[in-house]
PDB file of C-alpha atoms in Angstrom:
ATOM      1  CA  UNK A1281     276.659 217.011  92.882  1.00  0.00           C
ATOM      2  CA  UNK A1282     280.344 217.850  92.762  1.00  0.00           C
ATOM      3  CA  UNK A1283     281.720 220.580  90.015  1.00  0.00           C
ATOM      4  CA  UNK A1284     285.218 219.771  89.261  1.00  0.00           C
ATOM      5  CA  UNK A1285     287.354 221.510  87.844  1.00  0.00           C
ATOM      6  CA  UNK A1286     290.226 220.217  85.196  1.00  0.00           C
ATOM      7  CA  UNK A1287     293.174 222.357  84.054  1.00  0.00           C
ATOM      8  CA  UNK A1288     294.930 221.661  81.339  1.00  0.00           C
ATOM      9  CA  UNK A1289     298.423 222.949  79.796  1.00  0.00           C
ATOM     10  CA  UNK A1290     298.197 222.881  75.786  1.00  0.00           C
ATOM     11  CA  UNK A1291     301.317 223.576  73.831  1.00  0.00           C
ATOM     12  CA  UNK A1292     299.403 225.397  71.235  1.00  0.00           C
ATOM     13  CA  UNK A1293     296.690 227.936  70.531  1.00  0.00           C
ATOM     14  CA  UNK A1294     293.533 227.630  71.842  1.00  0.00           C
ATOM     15  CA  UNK A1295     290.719 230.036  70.946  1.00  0.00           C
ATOM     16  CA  UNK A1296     286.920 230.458  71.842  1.00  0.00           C
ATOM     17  CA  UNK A1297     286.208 228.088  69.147  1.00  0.00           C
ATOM     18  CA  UNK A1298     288.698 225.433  70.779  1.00  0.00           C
ATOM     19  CA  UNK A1299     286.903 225.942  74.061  1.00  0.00           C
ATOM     20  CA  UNK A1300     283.660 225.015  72.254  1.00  0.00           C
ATOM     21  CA  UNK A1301     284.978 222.168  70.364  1.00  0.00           C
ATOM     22  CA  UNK A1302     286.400 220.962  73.722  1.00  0.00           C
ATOM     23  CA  UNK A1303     282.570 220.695  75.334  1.00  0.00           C
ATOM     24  CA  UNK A1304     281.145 219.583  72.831  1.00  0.00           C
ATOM     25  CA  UNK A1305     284.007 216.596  73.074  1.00  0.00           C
ATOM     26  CA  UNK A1306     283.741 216.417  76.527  1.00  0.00           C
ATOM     27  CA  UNK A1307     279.635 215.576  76.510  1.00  0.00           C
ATOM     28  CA  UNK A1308     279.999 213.462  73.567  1.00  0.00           C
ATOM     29  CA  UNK A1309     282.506 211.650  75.873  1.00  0.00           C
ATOM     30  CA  UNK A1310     280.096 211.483  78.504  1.00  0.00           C
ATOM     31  CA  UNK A1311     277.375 208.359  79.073  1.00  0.00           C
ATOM     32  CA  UNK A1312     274.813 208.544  80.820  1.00  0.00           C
ATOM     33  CA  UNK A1313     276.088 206.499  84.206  1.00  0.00           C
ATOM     34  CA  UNK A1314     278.786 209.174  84.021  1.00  0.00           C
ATOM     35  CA  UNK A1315     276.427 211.671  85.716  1.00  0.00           C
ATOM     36  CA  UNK A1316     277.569 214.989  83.632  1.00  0.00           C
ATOM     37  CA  UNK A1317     275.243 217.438  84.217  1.00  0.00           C
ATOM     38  CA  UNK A1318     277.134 220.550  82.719  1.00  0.00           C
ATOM     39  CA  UNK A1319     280.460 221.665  81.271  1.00  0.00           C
ATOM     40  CA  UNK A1320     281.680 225.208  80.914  1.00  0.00           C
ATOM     41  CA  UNK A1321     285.542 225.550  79.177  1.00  0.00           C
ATOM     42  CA  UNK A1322     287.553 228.642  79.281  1.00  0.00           C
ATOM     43  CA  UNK A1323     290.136 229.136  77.015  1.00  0.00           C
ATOM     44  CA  UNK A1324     293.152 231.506  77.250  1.00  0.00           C
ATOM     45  CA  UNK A1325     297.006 230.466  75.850  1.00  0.00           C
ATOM     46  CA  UNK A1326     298.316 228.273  76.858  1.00  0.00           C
ATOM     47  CA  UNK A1327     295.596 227.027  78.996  1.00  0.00           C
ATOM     48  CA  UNK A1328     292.375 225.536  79.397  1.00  0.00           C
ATOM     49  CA  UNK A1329     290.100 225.624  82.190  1.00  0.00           C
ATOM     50  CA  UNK A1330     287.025 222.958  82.095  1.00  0.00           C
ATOM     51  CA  UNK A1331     284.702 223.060  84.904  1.00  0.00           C
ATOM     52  CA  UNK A1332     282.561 219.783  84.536  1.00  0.00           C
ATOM     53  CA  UNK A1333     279.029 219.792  87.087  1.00  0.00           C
ATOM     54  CA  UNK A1334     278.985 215.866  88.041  1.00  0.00           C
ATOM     55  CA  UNK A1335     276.238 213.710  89.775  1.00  0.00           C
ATOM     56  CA  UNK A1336     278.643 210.983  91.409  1.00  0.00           C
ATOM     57  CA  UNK A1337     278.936 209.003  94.981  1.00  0.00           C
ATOM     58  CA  UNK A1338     281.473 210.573  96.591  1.00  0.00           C
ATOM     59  CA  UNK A1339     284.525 213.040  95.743  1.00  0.00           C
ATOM     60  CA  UNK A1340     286.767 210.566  94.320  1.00  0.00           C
ATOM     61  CA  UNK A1341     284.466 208.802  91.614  1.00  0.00           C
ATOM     62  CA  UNK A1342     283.512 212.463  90.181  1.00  0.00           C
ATOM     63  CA  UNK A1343     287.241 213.748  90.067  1.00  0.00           C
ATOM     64  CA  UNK A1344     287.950 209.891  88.284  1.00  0.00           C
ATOM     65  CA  UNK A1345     285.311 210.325  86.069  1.00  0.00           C
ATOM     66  CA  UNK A1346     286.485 213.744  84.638  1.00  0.00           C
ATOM     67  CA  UNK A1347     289.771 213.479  83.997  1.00  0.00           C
ATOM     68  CA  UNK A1348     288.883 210.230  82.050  1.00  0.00           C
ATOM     69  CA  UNK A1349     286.549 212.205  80.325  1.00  0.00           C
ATOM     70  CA  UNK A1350     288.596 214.908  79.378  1.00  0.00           C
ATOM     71  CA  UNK A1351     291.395 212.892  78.644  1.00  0.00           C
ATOM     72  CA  UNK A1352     289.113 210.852  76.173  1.00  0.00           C
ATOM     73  CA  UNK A1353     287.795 214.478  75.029  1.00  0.00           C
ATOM     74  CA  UNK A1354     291.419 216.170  74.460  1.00  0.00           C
ATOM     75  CA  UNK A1355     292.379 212.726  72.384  1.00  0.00           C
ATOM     76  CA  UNK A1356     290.584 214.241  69.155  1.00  0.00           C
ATOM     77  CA  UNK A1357     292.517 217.138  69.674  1.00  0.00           C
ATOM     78  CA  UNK A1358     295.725 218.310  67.499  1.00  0.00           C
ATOM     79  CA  UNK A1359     298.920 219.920  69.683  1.00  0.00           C
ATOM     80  CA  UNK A1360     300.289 218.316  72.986  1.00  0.00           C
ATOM     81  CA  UNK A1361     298.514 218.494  75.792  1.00  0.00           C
ATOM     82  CA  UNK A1362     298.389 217.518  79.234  1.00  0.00           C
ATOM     83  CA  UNK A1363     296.389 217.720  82.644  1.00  0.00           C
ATOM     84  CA  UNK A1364     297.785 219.998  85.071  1.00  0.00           C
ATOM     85  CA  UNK A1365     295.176 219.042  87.759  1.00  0.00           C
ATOM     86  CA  UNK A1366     291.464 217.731  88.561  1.00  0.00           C
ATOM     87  CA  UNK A1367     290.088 218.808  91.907  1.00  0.00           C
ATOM     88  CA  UNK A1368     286.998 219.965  93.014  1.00  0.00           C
ATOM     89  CA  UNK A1369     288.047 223.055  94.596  1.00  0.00           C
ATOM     90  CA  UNK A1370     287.251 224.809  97.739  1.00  0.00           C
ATOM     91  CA  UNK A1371     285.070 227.380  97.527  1.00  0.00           C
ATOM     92  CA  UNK A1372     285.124 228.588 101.212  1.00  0.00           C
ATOM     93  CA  UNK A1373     287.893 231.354 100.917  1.00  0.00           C
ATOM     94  CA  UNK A1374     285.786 233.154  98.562  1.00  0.00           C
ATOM     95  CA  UNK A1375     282.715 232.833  99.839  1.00  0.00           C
ATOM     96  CA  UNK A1376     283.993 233.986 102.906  1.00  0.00           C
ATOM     97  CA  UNK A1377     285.728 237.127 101.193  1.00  0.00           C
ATOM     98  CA  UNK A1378     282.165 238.013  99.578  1.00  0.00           C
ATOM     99  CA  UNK A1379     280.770 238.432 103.253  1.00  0.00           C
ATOM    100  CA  UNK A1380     280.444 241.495 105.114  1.00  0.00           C
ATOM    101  CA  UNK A1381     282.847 241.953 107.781  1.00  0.00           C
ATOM    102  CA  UNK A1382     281.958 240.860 111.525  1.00  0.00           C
ATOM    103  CA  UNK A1383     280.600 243.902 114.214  1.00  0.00           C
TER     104      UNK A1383
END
């Protein structure tokens, strides 16, 4: 499973109800060969931050698969929009921050 995360720049207000519009577009988006497991979207002007959980074959196909699906998503969507970035981020640095210090 890879969790990827897509950030996107929106030139106009987003709101809580935006962010759940957004799932809700983003799993309707979805088939099943897609391998969407989850989405959680956080909204905050003039942003959007959609973290999309995705069964895939390697790191490539899953970061593919969700920007088309969030493109396809954000197409029902008034305003202009675009995607900042789609990566499946590290999550060593903080992982390492949350652990006690060496003795």
């Amino acid at each position: 499973m890879f969790i990827v995360t897509v950030r996107l720049r929106w030139a106009g207000k987003l709101t809580v109800e935006s962010g759940h519009d957004l799932r809700g577009a983003v799993e309707a988006a979805a088939r099943p060969s897609d391998g969407l497991e989850h989405v959680y979207v956080q909204t905050g002007p003039p942003a959007a931050g959609i973290v999309l959980f995705l069964l895939a074959r390697d790191l490539a196909g899953a970061e593919a698969t969700a920007a088309r699906l969030v493109r396809q998503a954000g197409a029902g969507f008034c305003g202009k929009w675009e995607i900042h970035s789609c990566e499946a981020e590290l999550l060593v640095p903080f992982t390492e921050a949350a652990l006690p210090p060496d003795e």
